mmCIF file of C-alpha atoms in Angstrom:
data_model
loop_
_atom_site.group_PDB
_atom_site.id
_atom_site.type_symbol
_atom_site.label_atom_id
_atom_site.label_comp_id
_atom_site.label_asym_id
_atom_site.label_seq_id
_atom_site.Cartn_x
_atom_site.Cartn_y
_atom_site.Cartn_z
ATOM 1 C CA MET A 1 -5.052 19.096 -9.254
ATOM 2 C CA PRO A 2 -5.057 16.329 -6.912
ATOM 3 C CA VAL A 3 -7.703 13.417 -8.289
ATOM 4 C CA PHE A 4 -8.182 13.006 -4.526
ATOM 5 C CA SER A 5 -8.674 15.277 -1.508
ATOM 6 C CA ASP A 6 -6.189 15.696 1.128
ATOM 7 C CA ASP A 7 -9.061 14.355 3.530
ATOM 8 C CA VAL A 8 -9.560 10.982 1.273
ATOM 9 C CA VAL A 9 -5.493 10.706 1.033
ATOM 10 C CA ALA A 10 -5.416 11.458 5.451
ATOM 11 C CA ALA A 11 -7.938 8.773 5.595
ATOM 12 C CA VAL A 12 -6.679 6.181 3.577
ATOM 13 C CA LEU A 13 -3.117 6.501 5.105
ATOM 14 C CA HIS A 14 -4.680 6.426 8.170
ATOM 15 C CA HIS A 15 -6.959 3.318 8.034
ATOM 16 C CA MET A 16 -3.506 1.294 6.090
ATOM 17 C CA ASN A 17 -1.096 2.253 8.826
ATOM 18 C CA ASP A 18 -3.364 1.585 11.947
ATOM 19 C CA ASP A 19 -5.255 -1.245 10.608
ATOM 20 C CA HIS A 20 -2.982 -2.805 7.838
ATOM 21 C CA THR A 21 0.487 -2.239 9.153
ATOM 22 C CA ASP A 22 1.142 -6.281 7.572
ATOM 23 C CA ASP A 23 0.148 -5.662 4.754
ATOM 24 C CA ASN A 24 2.219 -2.138 4.180
ATOM 25 C CA LEU A 25 5.088 -4.423 5.039
ATOM 26 C CA LEU A 26 4.131 -7.342 2.537
ATOM 27 C CA ILE A 27 3.799 -4.573 0.151
ATOM 28 C CA ALA A 28 7.563 -3.359 0.924
ATOM 29 C CA ARG A 29 9.056 -6.768 1.219
ATOM 30 C CA ALA A 30 8.002 -7.849 -2.243
ATOM 31 C CA PHE A 31 7.776 -4.456 -4.209
ATOM 32 C CA GLY A 32 11.039 -2.820 -2.333
ATOM 33 C CA ASP A 33 13.965 -4.977 0.070
ATOM 34 C CA ALA A 34 12.945 -8.504 1.526
ATOM 35 C CA ASP A 35 14.709 -6.956 4.560
ATOM 36 C CA ALA A 36 11.925 -4.381 5.402
ATOM 37 C CA ALA A 37 10.793 -3.397 8.486
ATOM 38 C CA GLU A 38 8.904 -0.752 10.057
ATOM 39 C CA ALA A 39 6.594 0.299 6.943
ATOM 40 C CA VAL A 40 4.044 2.491 6.760
ATOM 41 C CA MET A 41 2.087 4.145 3.611
ATOM 42 C CA THR A 42 2.917 7.970 3.085
ATOM 43 C CA SER A 43 0.711 9.105 0.523
ATOM 44 C CA LEU A 44 -0.817 8.076 -2.642
ATOM 45 C CA ASP A 45 -2.209 9.608 -5.570
ATOM 46 C CA GLU A 46 -4.185 8.262 -9.102
ATOM 47 C CA HIS A 47 -0.619 6.292 -9.666
ATOM 48 C CA GLY A 48 -0.310 4.777 -6.740
ATOM 49 C CA GLY A 49 1.151 4.259 -3.644
ATOM 50 C CA THR A 50 4.605 5.777 -1.272
ATOM 51 C CA TRP A 51 5.597 3.637 1.513
ATOM 52 C CA ARG A 52 8.548 4.192 3.807
ATOM 53 C CA TYR A 53 9.961 1.232 5.424
ATOM 54 C CA THR A 54 13.768 0.549 7.070
ATOM 55 C CA SER A 55 16.369 -1.536 6.014
ATOM 56 C CA ALA A 56 19.385 -2.160 7.349
ATOM 57 C CA GLY A 57 18.871 0.894 9.221
ATOM 58 C CA GLN A 58 18.289 3.013 5.692
ATOM 59 C CA ASP A 59 15.066 5.013 5.635
ATOM 60 C CA ARG A 60 13.176 3.720 2.307
ATOM 61 C CA GLU A 61 10.912 5.229 -0.128
ATOM 62 C CA LEU A 62 8.829 2.478 -2.336
ATOM 63 C CA ASN A 63 6.710 3.469 -5.096
ATOM 64 C CA VAL A 64 4.470 1.356 -6.193
ATOM 65 C CA PRO A 65 2.240 1.859 -9.256
ATOM 66 C CA TRP A 66 -1.961 0.794 -8.984
ATOM 67 C CA PRO A 67 -1.512 -2.920 -10.488
ATOM 68 C CA GLY A 68 -4.793 -1.849 -13.109
ATOM 69 C CA GLY A 69 -3.295 1.226 -14.213
ATOM 70 C CA ALA A 70 -4.592 4.680 -13.397
ATOM 71 C CA ILE A 71 -7.588 5.076 -10.936
ATOM 72 C CA ALA A 72 -10.065 8.206 -10.437
ATOM 73 C CA GLU A 73 -12.303 7.008 -7.946
ATOM 74 C CA ARG A 74 -12.105 6.696 -4.399
ATOM 75 C CA ARG A 75 -13.551 3.055 -3.989
ATOM 76 C CA ASP A 76 -10.727 2.354 -6.820
ATOM 77 C CA ILE A 77 -8.503 2.831 -3.698
ATOM 78 C CA ARG A 78 -9.449 -0.082 -2.322
ATOM 79 C CA ARG A 79 -9.570 -2.477 -5.124
ATOM 80 C CA GLU A 80 -5.829 -0.887 -5.942
ATOM 81 C CA VAL A 81 -4.249 -1.728 -2.822
ATOM 82 C CA VAL A 82 -6.204 -5.038 -2.292
ATOM 83 C CA ALA A 83 -4.646 -6.380 -5.428
ATOM 84 C CA LEU A 84 -1.061 -5.372 -4.164
ATOM 85 C CA TYR A 85 -1.650 -6.813 -1.474
ATOM 86 C CA GLU A 86 -2.591 -9.875 -3.370
ATOM 87 C CA SER A 87 0.782 -9.452 -5.671
ATOM 88 C CA ALA A 88 2.505 -9.089 -2.275
ATOM 89 C CA CYS A 89 1.642 -12.644 -1.403
ATOM 90 C CA GLU A 90 1.834 -14.523 -4.403
ATOM 91 C CA ARG A 91 5.282 -12.808 -5.064
ATOM 92 C CA LEU A 92 6.800 -13.441 -1.494
ATOM 93 C CA GLY A 93 4.681 -17.197 -1.144
ATOM 94 C CA VAL A 94 3.038 -16.039 2.188
ATOM 95 C CA PRO A 95 -0.311 -17.173 1.830
ATOM 96 C CA LEU A 96 -3.639 -14.812 1.938
ATOM 97 C CA ARG A 97 -5.818 -14.429 4.909
ATOM 98 C CA GLU A 98 -8.744 -15.132 5.284
ATOM 99 C CA GLN A 99 -11.581 -12.262 4.280
ATOM 100 C CA HIS A 100 -14.397 -11.414 6.578
#
């Protein structure tokens, strides 16, 4: 049985793909392909997140494990996605955006 309900996964994907499109692209470029474009988060589970991106005209899938290891609580998703974003920025030499 999945750790996160379909409703939780759908809410996270909606938030990431509507409000954090730039973060999705940074993650795809840092952990997948530096030439990635049009990245969207397509799924997640207790072990990590999955993104689909385009590079050189090809659709590709990227699975990235959560930096802190497996998670079990909804509140942990945000922490791990933020950690991925920060790691992506570090890998790419991109400054972190100011948090509000």
